[in-house]
Amino acid sequence: MEHVIEIEGLTKDYEKGFLKKKKIRALEGLDLKVEPGQIFGFLGGNGAGKTTTIKILMGLIFPTGGSAKILGADISDVKIHSRIGYCPENPYFYDYLKANELMDYFGRLFGLETAKRKAVTEELLTKVGLEEKDWNRQLRKFSKGMLQRVGIAQSLVNDPELVVLDEPMSGLDPVGRREIRELIAGLRQSGKTVFMSSHILSDIEALCDNVAILRGGKLVATGRLDELLASEGGERTFEVNANGVKAIDLIGIPGSIRGAVVTEKPSGASIQVAGDEHLSTVLAEIKKAGGNVVSVQPVRQSLEELFVKETSGS
Amino acid sequence: MLRNIFAIARNTFREAVRDRVLYNLVVFVLLITGCAVFLGDLTAGNEDRTVTNIGLSAMLLFGVFIAIFVGVSLVSKEIEKRTLYTIFSKPIGRGEFIVGKYLGLCVTLLVNVAVMGIGVSLALVYIGASSLAASVWGAILLIYLELTIVTGVAILFSSFSTPALSALLTFLVWVIGHFSASLRDLAEGLGSDAARWLFGFIYYVFPNLSHYEFVTLAARGEVPPVSYIGGAALYAIVFNAILLAITIVIFRRRNLK
Ligand SMILES: Nc1ncnc2c1ncn2[C@@H]1O[C@H](COP(=O)(O)OP(=O)(O)OP(=O)(O)O)[C@@H](O)[C@H]1O
Ligand SMILES: [Mg+2]
């Protein structure tokens, strides 16, 4: 299978200082392959080198060593950009333009016809949830989250095969987060590949097929998210919420399952249990005590732990 | 390629308009009107020369001011504000971007110079010097050509240095450019080899802007011959092409902030 992104031994040194040049290694020998049709999560703490990698892929900065290919072409070939979309971290645009003018301008840069540009602008601005009254406003009057939405809209102007998103959820309110999450999931549905960086783990967990974890410019783990989590050996922890019961009625649960914890909640009780196999027992106990299950959700600890362990270098 | 360059130039012009670069025209028109009315009241006899001199000189200064200050920020502002990230992720070459920005500012300057030229012409008609009102346009064209070179110099400096330093250097080049020919002639007379070498160097490296000085002659009603304008235009085109080529070579290798 041809890879959408193929990175080999990518290294980047930033030079600091004017006279006495000091080098900062931001990226060291990164190898990475991204297969088509998936959402690939690029994880790492602040300063891990995510943005550096993405900027190299987009031809904004040049690597000190190594090479990379996108859609089979070397990154120095700008023609390939007609098949790529990109939304930078905290995007900033010409603030004298209105949202629809910016979309139109970018449409021009891709060589789209007038009618097509107009249609795409309307479709995408709607899709990212920018209110229609704001389409005709100058971008200098936009909030951070509104700019983020415009940033995502503009990354899709050319109906790209590969979309590269640098922290697409940053600056968004909860509703916006959900909308953009759905949008990204929709991209995969329509056969596109998404390469996104993030440190919001719930988004990664909800969206990504494969991930790579970066620490201090080096790749520390890569693979399928579920396998990475499984290889940790830990069992997934679930939180079960029930109402109509008191914690005291569920005393049997910690009795029969090791490590299970029952807590009293205003409207009922909450049970934390590790391991998928115990879930049915918990549900049965709640039913027996006359309660209703309100929600069952995985506690995100696992990925968080993986992330912290891989990024902190311990 | 042309389509991309055109799109970028168009947006650069739009930026200039929205950033109120054309507002200086209001100042210019007030100046030239005041000048015409004031001088028309004095019956000195050669007010037509004075209006032409003041009008065209002011046009050059206003134009150089715009060429330098807008020119040095053309590229650096886009790097600083990171607006280039989303431009270069499109199928746009760095060379196309530089040429587009340059042409956008040239169009802005063209509009400026044309409006200022109309202002000067009307002022001349007002004071009854109708023949001058038409004949100054040769000199105006030369001023415009000079401005395109100043713009090229500004964009070259800004491709590798800070806006403030670029503005200063561009201004120096502009000043030296007006004297380089005289300096060389002076050095020829001195007979010192070192001086001749130095001023010869300056003469060939710096743009020779004395080609575009026609204000005083225009005020006397003289018109530059077509062949002269053609030569000056050719010189400007060649010089600008070299400036842009160097700018692109530097900018291609640059890491964006
Ligand atoms: N222009 C620059 N000049 C010098 N050093 C830089 C520059 N940009 C980034 N760095 C350094 O490179 C390293 C990686 O930075 P990068 O922006 O790639 O991190 P990141 O993973 O995107 O972090 P974040 O999650 O905070 O966005 C950091 O140590 C940073 O200080
Ligand atoms: Mg980053």
Coordinates of C-alpha atoms and ligand atoms in Angstrom, one line a residue:
Chain A
M1 CA 0.0 0.0 0.0
E2 CA 1.3 3.4 -0.9
H3 CA 1.8 5.7 2.1
V4 CA 0.3 9.1 2.3
I5 CA 3.0 10.4 4.4
E6 CA 6.5 8.9 4.5
I7 CA 9.1 10.4 6.8
E8 CA 12.6 9.1 7.0
G9 CA 15.2 10.2 9.5
L10 CA 13.8 13.7 9.7
T11 CA 16.0 16.0 11.8
K12 CA 15.7 19.7 12.5
D13 CA 18.1 22.0 14.4
Y14 CA 17.0 25.6 15.1
E15 CA 19.7 28.1 15.4
K16 CA 19.6 30.5 18.3
G17 CA 21.6 33.6 18.9
F18 CA 23.0 36.0 16.3
L19 CA 26.8 35.8 16.6
K20 CA 27.3 32.7 18.7
K21 CA 25.2 30.3 16.9
K22 CA 23.7 27.7 19.3
K23 CA 21.8 24.8 17.9
I24 CA 18.6 23.5 19.4
R25 CA 17.6 20.1 18.2
A26 CA 13.9 20.1 17.8
L27 CA 13.5 16.8 15.9
E28 CA 15.8 13.8 15.8
G29 CA 15.7 11.1 13.2
L30 CA 12.0 10.8 13.0
D31 CA 10.6 7.9 11.0
L32 CA 6.9 7.7 10.3
K33 CA 4.5 6.2 7.8
V34 CA 0.9 7.1 7.5
E35 CA -1.5 4.9 5.5
P36 CA -4.4 6.2 3.5
G37 CA -7.9 6.5 4.8
Q38 CA -7.2 6.9 8.4
I39 CA -7.1 9.5 11.1
F40 CA -3.5 9.6 12.4
G41 CA -2.9 11.2 15.8
F42 CA 0.4 12.9 16.4
L43 CA 0.9 13.3 20.1
G44 CA 3.4 14.9 22.4
G45 CA 3.7 17.4 25.1
N46 CA 4.6 21.1 24.6
G47 CA 7.8 21.5 22.6
A48 CA 7.9 17.8 21.6
G49 CA 8.3 18.8 17.9
K50 CA 4.9 18.3 16.5
T51 CA 4.5 21.7 14.9
T52 CA 8.1 21.5 13.7
T53 CA 7.4 18.3 11.8
I54 CA 4.2 19.6 10.3
K55 CA 6.0 22.8 9.2
I56 CA 8.6 20.8 7.5
L57 CA 6.0 18.7 5.7
M58 CA 4.3 21.8 4.5
G59 CA 7.6 23.3 3.1
L60 CA 7.5 26.2 5.5
I61 CA 10.9 25.3 7.1
F62 CA 13.6 23.1 5.8
P63 CA 15.0 20.0 7.6
T64 CA 18.6 19.7 8.7
G65 CA 18.6 16.1 7.7
G66 CA 16.4 13.3 6.5
S67 CA 13.6 13.4 3.9
A68 CA 9.8 13.1 3.6
K69 CA 7.3 12.4 1.0
I70 CA 3.7 13.3 0.8
L71 CA 1.4 11.4 -1.6
G72 CA 4.5 10.0 -3.2
A73 CA 6.1 13.3 -4.0
D74 CA 9.1 14.9 -2.2
I75 CA 8.0 17.7 0.1
S76 CA 9.9 20.2 -1.9
D77 CA 7.4 19.8 -4.8
V78 CA 4.8 22.5 -4.2
K79 CA 2.5 21.1 -6.9
I80 CA 1.5 18.3 -4.6
H81 CA -0.1 21.0 -2.4
S82 CA -3.1 21.1 -4.7
R83 CA -4.0 17.7 -3.1
I84 CA -3.3 18.7 0.5
G85 CA -5.1 20.8 3.1
Y86 CA -3.5 22.4 6.1
C87 CA -4.6 24.3 9.1
P88 CA -1.8 25.7 11.2
E89 CA -1.7 25.9 15.0
N90 CA -3.6 29.1 16.1
P91 CA -4.1 30.1 12.5
Y92 CA -3.9 33.8 11.6
F93 CA -5.1 35.2 8.3
Y94 CA -5.1 38.5 6.5
D95 CA -7.2 40.5 8.9
Y96 CA -8.4 43.0 6.4
L97 CA -10.3 40.3 4.5
K98 CA -13.7 39.1 5.3
A99 CA -14.2 35.3 6.0
N100 CA -15.8 34.8 2.6
E101 CA -13.2 36.9 0.8
L102 CA -10.4 34.8 2.4
M103 CA -12.1 31.6 1.2
D104 CA -12.5 33.1 -2.2
Y105 CA -8.8 34.1 -2.4
F106 CA -7.6 30.7 -1.4
G107 CA -10.0 29.1 -3.9
R108 CA -8.3 31.3 -6.5
L109 CA -4.9 30.0 -5.4
F110 CA -6.1 26.5 -6.2
G111 CA -7.4 27.7 -9.5
L112 CA -11.1 27.1 -8.8
E113 CA -13.7 28.8 -11.0
T114 CA -15.9 31.7 -9.6
A115 CA -19.0 29.6 -9.2
K116 CA -17.2 26.8 -7.6
R117 CA -15.4 29.1 -5.2
K118 CA -18.7 30.6 -4.1
A119 CA -20.3 27.2 -3.6
V120 CA -17.3 25.8 -1.7
T121 CA -17.2 28.9 0.6
E122 CA -20.8 28.6 1.6
E123 CA -20.6 24.9 2.1
L124 CA -17.5 24.9 4.2
L125 CA -18.3 28.0 6.3
T126 CA -21.6 26.3 7.2
K127 CA -19.9 23.0 7.8
V128 CA -17.5 24.4 10.4
G129 CA -20.3 26.2 12.2
L130 CA -19.5 29.8 11.4
E131 CA -22.7 31.8 11.7
E132 CA -23.9 33.3 8.5
K133 CA -23.8 36.8 9.9
D134 CA -20.1 36.5 10.4
W135 CA -19.2 35.5 6.8
N136 CA -19.2 39.1 5.7
R137 CA -17.1 40.4 8.7
Q138 CA -13.5 41.3 8.7
L139 CA -11.3 38.6 10.3
R140 CA -9.7 41.2 12.6
K141 CA -13.0 41.2 14.5
F142 CA -12.9 37.4 14.9
S143 CA -12.4 35.5 18.2
K144 CA -9.8 32.7 18.5
G145 CA -12.4 30.0 18.1
M146 CA -13.9 31.7 15.1
L147 CA -10.5 31.9 13.5
Q148 CA -9.9 28.2 14.2
R149 CA -13.2 27.4 12.4
V150 CA -12.2 29.5 9.4
G151 CA -8.8 27.8 9.5
I152 CA -10.4 24.4 9.2
A153 CA -12.8 25.6 6.5
Q154 CA -9.9 26.9 4.4
S155 CA -8.0 23.7 4.8
L156 CA -10.8 21.9 2.8
V157 CA -11.2 24.4 0.0
N158 CA -9.6 22.1 -2.6
D159 CA -11.3 18.9 -1.4
P160 CA -7.9 17.5 -0.4
E161 CA -6.9 13.9 -0.2
L162 CA -4.8 14.6 2.9
V163 CA -5.7 17.1 5.6
V164 CA -3.0 18.1 8.1
L165 CA -4.4 19.8 11.2
D166 CA -2.2 21.2 13.9
E167 CA -4.2 21.2 17.1
P168 CA -7.6 21.5 15.4
M169 CA -9.5 21.7 18.6
S170 CA -7.6 24.5 20.3
G171 CA -9.6 27.5 21.2
L172 CA -13.0 25.8 20.5
D173 CA -15.9 25.8 23.0
P174 CA -17.4 22.4 23.9
V175 CA -20.0 22.6 21.1
G176 CA -17.3 23.6 18.6
R177 CA -15.1 20.7 19.7
R178 CA -17.9 18.3 19.1
E179 CA -18.8 19.8 15.7
I180 CA -15.2 19.7 14.5
R181 CA -14.8 16.2 15.9
E182 CA -17.7 15.1 13.8
L183 CA -16.3 17.0 10.8
I184 CA -13.0 15.2 11.1
A185 CA -14.7 11.8 11.5
G186 CA -16.7 12.7 8.4
L187 CA -13.5 13.3 6.5
R188 CA -12.4 9.8 7.1
Q189 CA -15.8 8.6 6.0
S190 CA -15.3 10.3 2.6
G191 CA -12.0 8.5 2.2
K192 CA -9.6 11.2 3.1
T193 CA -6.6 10.8 5.3
V194 CA -6.2 13.1 8.3
F195 CA -3.0 13.8 10.1
M196 CA -3.7 15.7 13.3
S197 CA -1.6 16.8 16.2
S198 CA -3.1 17.2 19.6
H199 CA -2.7 16.9 23.3
I200 CA -6.3 16.6 24.0
L201 CA -6.5 13.0 24.7
S202 CA -10.2 12.5 24.6
D203 CA -10.2 13.8 21.0
I204 CA -7.4 11.5 20.0
E205 CA -9.2 8.5 21.7
A206 CA -12.5 9.3 20.0
L207 CA -11.0 9.9 16.5
C208 CA -7.7 8.3 15.8
D209 CA -6.9 4.9 14.3
N210 CA -3.2 5.1 14.7
V211 CA -1.0 7.4 16.8
A212 CA 2.6 8.4 17.1
I213 CA 3.9 9.8 20.4
L214 CA 6.8 12.2 20.3
R215 CA 9.0 13.3 23.1
G216 CA 11.9 15.7 23.0
G217 CA 12.0 15.4 19.2
K218 CA 12.1 11.7 19.2
L219 CA 9.5 9.1 18.3
V220 CA 8.8 7.0 21.4
A221 CA 5.8 5.0 20.4
T222 CA 3.7 4.4 17.3
G223 CA 1.0 2.0 16.3
R224 CA -2.7 1.3 16.7
L225 CA -4.2 3.1 19.7
D226 CA -5.9 0.0 21.1
E227 CA -2.8 -2.1 20.8
L228 CA -0.6 0.6 22.4
L229 CA -3.1 0.7 25.3
A230 CA -3.3 -3.1 25.5
S231 CA 0.5 -3.5 25.5
E232 CA 0.5 -1.4 28.6
G233 CA -0.9 -4.6 30.3
G234 CA -3.4 -2.5 32.2
E235 CA -7.1 -3.1 32.0
R236 CA -9.4 -0.4 31.0
T237 CA -11.3 1.3 33.9
F238 CA -15.0 2.1 33.5
E239 CA -17.2 4.4 35.4
V240 CA -20.8 3.3 35.7
N241 CA -23.3 5.8 36.9
A242 CA -26.7 4.7 38.2
N243 CA -29.6 6.5 39.8
G244 CA -32.4 5.3 42.0
V245 CA -30.0 3.4 44.2
K246 CA -27.8 4.3 47.2
A247 CA -24.2 3.3 47.5
I248 CA -25.1 1.2 50.5
D249 CA -27.4 -1.0 48.4
L250 CA -24.5 -1.9 46.1
I251 CA -22.2 -3.1 48.9
G252 CA -22.0 -6.4 47.1
I253 CA -20.0 -5.0 44.2
P254 CA -16.7 -4.3 46.1
G255 CA -17.3 -7.6 47.9
S256 CA -17.2 -9.6 44.7
I257 CA -14.9 -7.6 42.4
R258 CA -11.4 -6.7 43.6
G259 CA -10.6 -3.0 43.4
A260 CA -14.1 -1.8 42.6
V261 CA -15.1 1.5 44.2
V262 CA -18.6 2.7 44.9
T263 CA -19.3 6.3 45.6
E264 CA -22.4 8.1 46.7
K265 CA -23.7 10.7 44.2
P266 CA -26.5 13.2 44.6
S267 CA -28.8 11.3 42.4
G268 CA -27.6 7.8 43.0
A269 CA -24.2 6.1 42.9
S270 CA -21.1 5.8 40.8
I271 CA -19.0 2.7 40.4
Q272 CA -15.5 2.4 39.1
V273 CA -14.3 -1.0 38.0
A274 CA -11.3 -2.2 36.1
G275 CA -11.7 -4.8 33.4
D276 CA -14.3 -5.3 30.7
E277 CA -15.3 -8.7 32.1
H278 CA -16.7 -7.3 35.3
L279 CA -19.1 -4.9 33.7
S280 CA -21.9 -7.4 33.4
T281 CA -21.7 -8.2 37.1
V282 CA -21.9 -4.5 38.0
L283 CA -24.9 -4.0 35.7
A284 CA -26.7 -7.0 37.2
E285 CA -26.1 -5.7 40.8
I286 CA -27.5 -2.3 40.0
K287 CA -30.6 -3.9 38.5
K288 CA -31.0 -6.2 41.5
A289 CA -30.9 -3.1 43.8
G290 CA -33.6 -1.5 41.7
G291 CA -31.4 1.2 40.1
N292 CA -31.2 2.5 36.6
V293 CA -27.9 2.7 34.7
V294 CA -27.4 6.2 33.4
S295 CA -24.1 5.9 31.7
V296 CA -21.1 3.6 31.2
Q297 CA -17.9 5.2 30.1
P298 CA -14.2 4.3 29.9
V299 CA -12.1 6.4 32.3
R300 CA -9.5 8.0 30.1
Q301 CA -6.8 7.3 32.6
S302 CA -5.2 4.7 30.4
L303 CA -4.2 6.9 27.5
E304 CA -3.3 9.7 29.8
E305 CA -1.0 7.4 31.7
L306 CA 0.6 6.2 28.4
F307 CA 1.0 9.7 27.3
V308 CA 2.5 11.0 30.5
K309 CA 4.8 8.0 30.8
E310 CA 6.0 8.4 27.2
T311 CA 6.3 12.1 27.3
S312 CA 7.9 12.7 30.7
G313 CA 10.8 10.5 29.9
S314 CA 10.7 8.5 33.1
Chain B
M1 CA 1.8 30.5 -12.7
L2 CA 0.5 33.8 -14.1
R3 CA -2.8 33.0 -12.5
N4 CA -1.2 32.7 -9.1
I5 CA 0.9 35.8 -9.5
F6 CA -2.2 37.7 -10.5
A7 CA -4.2 36.5 -7.5
I8 CA -1.4 37.5 -5.1
A9 CA -0.9 40.9 -6.8
R10 CA -4.6 41.5 -6.6
N11 CA -4.8 40.8 -2.9
T12 CA -1.7 42.9 -2.3
F13 CA -3.5 45.8 -4.0
R14 CA -6.6 45.2 -1.9
E15 CA -4.5 45.2 1.2
A16 CA -3.0 48.5 0.3
V17 CA -6.4 50.0 -0.3
R18 CA -7.9 48.6 2.9
D19 CA -4.8 49.7 4.9
R20 CA -5.6 53.2 3.6
V21 CA -2.3 53.6 1.7
L22 CA -4.3 55.7 -0.8
Y23 CA -5.3 58.2 1.8
N24 CA -2.0 60.1 1.1
L25 CA -3.7 61.2 -2.1
V26 CA -6.0 63.4 -0.1
V27 CA -3.0 65.2 1.4
F28 CA -1.4 65.5 -2.0
V29 CA -4.5 66.9 -3.6
L30 CA -4.9 69.5 -0.8
L31 CA -1.3 70.4 -1.2
I32 CA -1.3 70.9 -4.9
T33 CA -4.7 72.8 -4.8
G34 CA -3.4 75.1 -2.1
C35 CA -0.2 75.6 -4.1
A36 CA -2.1 76.5 -7.3
V37 CA -4.5 78.8 -5.6
F38 CA -1.9 80.6 -3.6
L39 CA 0.6 81.0 -6.5
G40 CA -2.2 82.0 -8.9
D41 CA -3.0 84.9 -6.6
L42 CA 0.6 86.1 -6.8
T43 CA 1.4 87.3 -10.2
A44 CA 5.0 86.3 -10.2
G45 CA 4.9 85.2 -13.9
N46 CA 6.4 81.8 -13.6
E47 CA 3.9 80.1 -11.3
D48 CA 3.5 77.3 -13.9
R49 CA 7.1 76.3 -13.3
T50 CA 6.7 76.5 -9.6
V51 CA 3.5 74.4 -9.6
T52 CA 5.2 71.8 -11.8
N53 CA 8.3 71.7 -9.7
I54 CA 6.5 71.4 -6.4
G55 CA 3.9 69.0 -7.8
L56 CA 6.3 66.6 -9.4
S57 CA 8.8 66.7 -6.5
A58 CA 6.0 66.1 -4.0
M59 CA 4.8 63.2 -6.2
L60 CA 8.2 61.6 -6.1
L61 CA 8.6 62.0 -2.4
F62 CA 5.1 60.6 -1.7
G63 CA 5.8 57.7 -4.0
V64 CA 9.2 56.9 -2.5
F65 CA 7.7 57.1 0.9
I66 CA 5.1 54.5 0.0
A67 CA 7.5 52.3 -2.0
I68 CA 9.9 52.1 1.0
F69 CA 7.4 51.7 3.8
V70 CA 5.0 49.4 2.1
G71 CA 7.8 47.7 0.2
V72 CA 9.8 46.6 3.2
S73 CA 6.8 45.2 5.0
L74 CA 5.4 43.3 2.0
V75 CA 7.2 40.1 2.9
S76 CA 8.3 40.7 6.5
K77 CA 4.8 41.4 7.7
E78 CA 3.5 38.1 6.3
I79 CA 6.3 36.2 7.9
E80 CA 5.8 38.0 11.2
K81 CA 2.0 37.5 11.3
R82 CA 2.4 33.9 9.9
T83 CA -0.1 34.6 7.2
L84 CA 2.3 32.8 4.9
Y85 CA 1.7 29.4 6.4
T86 CA -1.6 29.1 4.7
I87 CA -0.3 30.6 1.5
F88 CA 2.6 28.3 1.1
S89 CA 0.5 25.2 1.9
K90 CA -1.3 26.0 -1.4
P91 CA 0.4 25.2 -4.7
I92 CA 2.2 28.5 -4.7
G93 CA 5.9 28.8 -5.3
R94 CA 8.0 31.3 -3.3
G95 CA 9.0 33.0 -6.5
E96 CA 5.4 33.5 -7.5
F97 CA 4.7 35.0 -4.2
I98 CA 7.5 37.5 -4.4
V99 CA 6.6 38.5 -8.0
G100 CA 3.0 38.8 -7.1
K101 CA 3.7 41.0 -4.0
Y102 CA 6.0 43.2 -6.1
L103 CA 3.5 43.7 -8.9
G104 CA 0.7 44.4 -6.4
L105 CA 2.7 47.2 -4.9
C106 CA 3.6 48.5 -8.4
V107 CA -0.1 48.7 -9.3
T108 CA -0.8 50.5 -6.0
L109 CA 1.9 53.0 -6.9
L110 CA 0.5 53.3 -10.5
V111 CA -2.8 54.3 -9.1
N112 CA -1.2 56.8 -6.7
V113 CA 1.0 58.3 -9.4
A114 CA -1.9 58.6 -11.9
V115 CA -4.2 60.3 -9.4
M116 CA -1.4 62.7 -8.3
G117 CA -0.6 63.3 -12.0
I118 CA -4.2 64.3 -12.6
G119 CA -4.0 66.6 -9.6
V120 CA -1.0 68.3 -11.0
S121 CA -2.5 68.6 -14.5
L122 CA -5.7 70.1 -13.1
A123 CA -3.7 72.6 -11.0
L124 CA -1.8 73.6 -14.1
V125 CA -5.0 74.0 -16.1
Y126 CA -6.4 76.1 -13.3
I127 CA -3.5 78.6 -13.5
G128 CA -3.8 78.7 -17.3
A129 CA -0.8 76.6 -18.2
S130 CA -2.7 74.0 -20.3
S131 CA 0.2 73.0 -22.5
L132 CA 2.3 72.1 -19.5
A133 CA -0.7 70.1 -18.1
A134 CA -0.2 67.7 -21.0
S135 CA 3.6 67.8 -21.3
V136 CA 4.3 66.8 -17.7
W137 CA 3.1 63.3 -18.2
G138 CA 6.5 62.2 -19.7
A139 CA 8.2 63.2 -16.5
I140 CA 5.5 61.5 -14.5
L141 CA 6.1 58.3 -16.3
L142 CA 9.8 58.5 -15.5
I143 CA 8.9 59.1 -11.8
Y144 CA 6.8 56.0 -11.8
L145 CA 9.6 53.9 -13.3
E146 CA 11.9 55.2 -10.6
L147 CA 9.4 54.1 -8.0
T148 CA 9.3 50.6 -9.4
I149 CA 13.1 50.3 -8.8
V150 CA 12.8 51.7 -5.3
T151 CA 10.1 49.0 -4.6
G152 CA 12.4 46.3 -6.0
V153 CA 15.2 47.5 -3.7
A154 CA 12.9 47.5 -0.7
I155 CA 11.6 44.0 -1.3
L156 CA 15.2 42.7 -1.8
F157 CA 16.4 44.1 1.6
S158 CA 13.3 43.0 3.4
S159 CA 13.9 39.4 2.2
F160 CA 16.8 39.1 4.6
S161 CA 16.8 42.0 7.1
T162 CA 14.4 43.7 9.5
P163 CA 11.9 46.2 8.2
A164 CA 13.6 49.2 10.0
L165 CA 17.0 48.4 8.6
S166 CA 15.5 47.6 5.2
A167 CA 13.8 51.0 5.1
L168 CA 17.1 52.8 6.0
L169 CA 19.1 50.9 3.5
T170 CA 16.5 51.4 0.7
F171 CA 16.5 55.1 1.5
L172 CA 20.3 55.2 1.2
V173 CA 20.3 53.3 -2.1
W174 CA 17.7 55.8 -3.4
V175 CA 19.9 58.8 -2.4
I176 CA 23.1 57.2 -3.7
G177 CA 21.3 56.1 -6.8
H178 CA 20.6 59.8 -7.7
F179 CA 24.3 60.7 -7.3
S180 CA 26.1 57.6 -8.5
A181 CA 26.5 58.9 -12.0
S182 CA 27.8 62.3 -10.9
L183 CA 30.1 60.7 -8.3
R184 CA 31.6 58.5 -11.0
D185 CA 32.2 61.4 -13.3
L186 CA 33.7 63.3 -10.4
A187 CA 36.0 60.3 -9.6
E188 CA 37.1 60.1 -13.3
G189 CA 38.4 63.6 -12.9
L190 CA 40.2 63.0 -9.6
G191 CA 42.6 60.5 -11.2
S192 CA 42.9 58.4 -8.0
D193 CA 42.6 54.7 -8.9
A194 CA 41.0 53.7 -5.7
A195 CA 38.3 56.4 -6.0
R196 CA 37.7 55.5 -9.6
W197 CA 37.4 51.9 -8.7
L198 CA 35.1 52.6 -5.7
F199 CA 32.7 54.9 -7.6
G200 CA 32.8 52.7 -10.6
F201 CA 31.6 49.9 -8.4
I202 CA 28.9 52.1 -6.9
Y203 CA 27.8 53.1 -10.4
Y204 CA 27.3 49.6 -11.6
V205 CA 25.9 48.0 -8.4
F206 CA 23.5 50.8 -7.4
P207 CA 20.6 51.7 -9.7
N208 CA 21.4 54.8 -11.8
L209 CA 18.4 56.9 -10.9
S210 CA 19.6 60.0 -12.6
H211 CA 17.9 58.6 -15.7
Y212 CA 14.6 59.4 -14.1
E213 CA 15.3 63.0 -13.1
F214 CA 13.2 65.1 -15.4
V215 CA 11.3 67.4 -13.1
T216 CA 13.3 70.6 -13.8
L217 CA 13.3 70.1 -17.5
A218 CA 9.6 69.3 -17.5
A219 CA 8.9 72.5 -15.6
R220 CA 10.4 74.4 -18.6
G221 CA 8.0 72.6 -20.9
E222 CA 10.4 70.1 -22.2
V223 CA 9.2 66.6 -23.0
P224 CA 11.5 63.5 -22.8
P225 CA 11.8 61.9 -26.3
V226 CA 10.1 58.5 -26.7
S227 CA 13.5 56.8 -27.2
Y228 CA 14.7 58.2 -23.9
I229 CA 11.6 56.9 -22.1
G230 CA 12.0 53.6 -23.8
G231 CA 15.6 53.3 -22.7
A232 CA 14.7 54.3 -19.1
A233 CA 11.9 51.7 -19.1
L234 CA 14.2 49.0 -20.4
Y235 CA 16.8 49.9 -17.7
A236 CA 14.1 49.7 -15.0
I237 CA 12.8 46.3 -16.3
V238 CA 16.3 44.8 -16.4
F239 CA 17.2 46.2 -13.0
N240 CA 14.0 45.1 -11.4
A241 CA 14.3 41.6 -12.9
I242 CA 17.8 41.3 -11.3
L243 CA 16.5 42.6 -8.0
L244 CA 13.6 40.1 -8.0
A245 CA 15.8 37.2 -9.0
I246 CA 18.2 37.8 -6.1
T247 CA 15.2 38.3 -3.7
I248 CA 13.8 35.0 -4.8
V249 CA 17.1 33.1 -4.4
I250 CA 17.4 34.4 -0.9
F251 CA 13.7 33.9 0.0
R252 CA 13.6 30.3 -1.3
R253 CA 16.0 29.2 1.3
R254 CA 14.5 31.0 4.2
N255 CA 12.9 29.2 7.1
L256 CA 9.6 30.8 8.0
K257 CA 9.3 31.9 11.6
Ligands
LIG1 N1 11.4 29.2 15.4 C1 12.0 28.5 16.4 N2 13.3 28.9 16.8 C2 13.9 28.2 17.7 N3 13.4 27.1 18.4 C3 12.2 26.7 18.0 C4 11.4 27.4 17.0 N4 10.2 26.8 16.9 C5 10.3 25.8 17.8 N5 11.4 25.7 18.5 C6 11.8 24.7 19.5 O1 11.6 23.4 18.9 C7 11.0 22.6 19.9 C8 9.8 21.9 19.3 O2 8.8 22.9 19.1 P1 7.4 22.6 18.4 O3 6.8 23.9 18.2 O4 7.6 21.7 17.2 O5 6.6 21.8 19.5 P2 5.1 21.3 19.6 O6 5.2 19.8 19.8 O7 4.4 21.8 18.5 O8 4.6 22.0 20.9 P3 3.2 22.6 21.3 O9 2.4 21.4 21.8 O10 3.5 23.5 22.4 O11 2.6 23.2 20.2 C9 10.8 23.4 21.1 O12 11.9 23.1 22.0 C10 10.9 24.8 20.7 O13 11.5 25.6 21.7
MG2 MG 2.7 22.9 18.3

